[in-house]
Structures are given as structure tokens and as C-alpha cells.
Coordinates of N, CA and C in Angstrom, one line a residue:
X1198 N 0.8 -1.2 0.0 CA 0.0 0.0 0.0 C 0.9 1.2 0.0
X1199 N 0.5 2.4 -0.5 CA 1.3 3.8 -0.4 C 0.9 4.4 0.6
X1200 N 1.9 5.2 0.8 CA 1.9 5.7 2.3 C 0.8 7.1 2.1
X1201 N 0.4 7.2 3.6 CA -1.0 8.2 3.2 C -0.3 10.1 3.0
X1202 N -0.3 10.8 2.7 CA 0.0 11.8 2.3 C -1.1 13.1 3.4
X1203 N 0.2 14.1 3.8 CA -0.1 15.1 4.7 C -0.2 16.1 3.9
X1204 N -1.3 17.2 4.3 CA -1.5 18.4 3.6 C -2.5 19.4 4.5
X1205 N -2.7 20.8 4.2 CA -3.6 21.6 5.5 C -4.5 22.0 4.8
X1206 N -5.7 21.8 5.5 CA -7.0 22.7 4.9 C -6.7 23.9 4.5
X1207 N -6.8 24.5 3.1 CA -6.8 26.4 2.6 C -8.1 26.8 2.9
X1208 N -9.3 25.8 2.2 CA -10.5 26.3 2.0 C -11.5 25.5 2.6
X1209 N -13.0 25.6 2.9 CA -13.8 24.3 2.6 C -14.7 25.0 2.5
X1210 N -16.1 24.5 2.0 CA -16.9 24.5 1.5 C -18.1 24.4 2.3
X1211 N -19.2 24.9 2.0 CA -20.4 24.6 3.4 C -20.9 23.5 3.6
X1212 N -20.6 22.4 3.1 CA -21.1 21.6 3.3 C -22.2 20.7 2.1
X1213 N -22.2 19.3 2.4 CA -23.3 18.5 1.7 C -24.5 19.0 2.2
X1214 N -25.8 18.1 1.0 CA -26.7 18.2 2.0 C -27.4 17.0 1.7
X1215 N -28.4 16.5 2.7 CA -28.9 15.4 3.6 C -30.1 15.6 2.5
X1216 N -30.8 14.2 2.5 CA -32.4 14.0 1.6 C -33.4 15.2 1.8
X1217 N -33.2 15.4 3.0 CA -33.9 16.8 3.3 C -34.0 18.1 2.9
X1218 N -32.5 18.4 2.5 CA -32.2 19.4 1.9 C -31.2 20.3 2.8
X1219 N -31.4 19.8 4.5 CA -30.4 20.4 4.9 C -29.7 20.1 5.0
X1220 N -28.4 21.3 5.3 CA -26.6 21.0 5.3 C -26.1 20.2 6.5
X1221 N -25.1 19.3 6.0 CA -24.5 18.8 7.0 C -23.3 18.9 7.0
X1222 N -22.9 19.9 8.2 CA -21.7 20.6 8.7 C -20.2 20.0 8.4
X1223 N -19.4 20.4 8.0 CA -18.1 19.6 8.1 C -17.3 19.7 8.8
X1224 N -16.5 18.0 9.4 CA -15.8 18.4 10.3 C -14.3 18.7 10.5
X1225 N -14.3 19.0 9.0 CA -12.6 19.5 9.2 C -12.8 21.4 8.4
X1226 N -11.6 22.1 9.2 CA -11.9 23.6 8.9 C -10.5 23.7 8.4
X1227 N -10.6 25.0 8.1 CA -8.8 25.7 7.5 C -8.2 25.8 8.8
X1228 N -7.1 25.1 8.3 CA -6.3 25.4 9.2 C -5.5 23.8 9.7
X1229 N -6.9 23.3 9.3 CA -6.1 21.2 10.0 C -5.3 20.5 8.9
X1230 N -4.8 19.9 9.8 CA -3.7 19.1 9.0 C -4.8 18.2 8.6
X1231 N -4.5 17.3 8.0 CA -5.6 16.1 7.0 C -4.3 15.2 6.5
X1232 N -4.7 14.0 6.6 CA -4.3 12.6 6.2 C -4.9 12.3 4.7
X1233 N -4.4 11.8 3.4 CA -5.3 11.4 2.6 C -4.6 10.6 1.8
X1234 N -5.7 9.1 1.1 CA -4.3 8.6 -0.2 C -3.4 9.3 -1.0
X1235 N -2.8 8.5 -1.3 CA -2.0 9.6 -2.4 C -2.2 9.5 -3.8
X1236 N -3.3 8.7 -4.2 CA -4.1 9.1 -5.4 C -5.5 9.6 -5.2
X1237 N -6.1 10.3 -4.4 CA -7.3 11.1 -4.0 C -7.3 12.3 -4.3
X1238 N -8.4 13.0 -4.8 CA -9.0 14.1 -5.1 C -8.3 14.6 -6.8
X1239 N -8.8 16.0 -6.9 CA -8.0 16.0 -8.7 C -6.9 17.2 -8.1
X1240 N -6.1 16.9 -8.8 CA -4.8 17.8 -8.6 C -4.4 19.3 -9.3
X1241 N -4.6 20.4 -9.2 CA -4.3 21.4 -9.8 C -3.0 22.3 -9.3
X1242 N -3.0 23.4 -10.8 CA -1.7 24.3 -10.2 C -2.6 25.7 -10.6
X1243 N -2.5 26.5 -9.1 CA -3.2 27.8 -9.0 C -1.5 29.1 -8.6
X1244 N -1.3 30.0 -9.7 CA -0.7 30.8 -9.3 C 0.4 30.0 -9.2
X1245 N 0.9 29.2 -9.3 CA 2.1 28.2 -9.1 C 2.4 27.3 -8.0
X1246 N 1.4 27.0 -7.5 CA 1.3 26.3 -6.4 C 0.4 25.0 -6.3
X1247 N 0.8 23.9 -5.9 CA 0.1 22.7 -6.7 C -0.8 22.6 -5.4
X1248 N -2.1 22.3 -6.1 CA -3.3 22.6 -4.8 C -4.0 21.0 -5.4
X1249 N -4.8 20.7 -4.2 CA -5.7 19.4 -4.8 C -6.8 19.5 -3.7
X1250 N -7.7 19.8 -4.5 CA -9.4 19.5 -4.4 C -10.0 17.6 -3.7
X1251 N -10.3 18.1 -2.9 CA -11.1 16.5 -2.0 C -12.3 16.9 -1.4
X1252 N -13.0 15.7 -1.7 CA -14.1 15.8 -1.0 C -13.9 15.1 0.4
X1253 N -14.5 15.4 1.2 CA -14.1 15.5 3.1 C -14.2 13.4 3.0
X1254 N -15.1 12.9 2.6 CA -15.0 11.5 2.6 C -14.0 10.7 2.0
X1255 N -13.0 11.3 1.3 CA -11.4 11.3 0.6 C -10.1 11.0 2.0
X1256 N -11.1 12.0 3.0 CA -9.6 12.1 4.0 C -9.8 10.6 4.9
X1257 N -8.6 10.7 5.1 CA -8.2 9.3 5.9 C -8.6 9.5 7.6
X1258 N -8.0 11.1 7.9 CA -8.0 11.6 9.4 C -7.6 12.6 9.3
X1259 N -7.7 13.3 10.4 CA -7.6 15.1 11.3 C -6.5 14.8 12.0
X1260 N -5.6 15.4 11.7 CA -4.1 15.3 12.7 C -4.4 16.2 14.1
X1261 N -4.1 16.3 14.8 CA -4.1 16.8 16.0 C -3.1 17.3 16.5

């Protein structure tokens, strides 16, 4: 298996939402370190800086 890959929240998003229609909160914010494969989410270069887009069920764990 590949080893899981470290990186920090920049941005996130408000959230999914539930059958209902209402949002369900996310639990990781800017600022947390995040665990994730290292073939997850799609990979871009903004301003020259290689950023990668994930959806919160992508991450592995919340470092602490």
C-alpha cells in the first residue's frame, strides 16, 4: 500500500446536504492538517502552487 499523504486545509466548503435538503456541517476547517491517499482528489496548479481538491470522505484523518 502507499503511504497516506499530509497536507492543511486552505478552503472548505459549506457543506453537503442530507435527503432533506439540509446542510451537513463539516468536520474538518482551514487550518487542520488532513491525512489522505495519495491518489485522492483531482490535482491542480493555481498561481504556481500545486493545490488538490477533495471531497471530506477522501480524507483518511484530522491530525491533531
Amino acid at each position: 500500500k502507499e503511504k497516506p499523504q499530509q497536507g492543511m486545509v486552505l478552503a472548505a466548503g459549506p457543506g453537503e446536504r442530507d435527503q432533506d435538503g439540509k446542510r451537513i456541517a463539516l468536520d474538518v476547517k482551514v487550518g487542520d492538517k488532513v491525512l489522505f491517499a495519495k491518489y485522492a482528489g483531482t490535482e491542480l496548479k493555481l498561481d504556481g502552487k500545486k493545490l488538490l481538491i477533495l471531497r471530506e470522505t477522501d480524507l483518511l484523518g484530522i491530525i491533531e
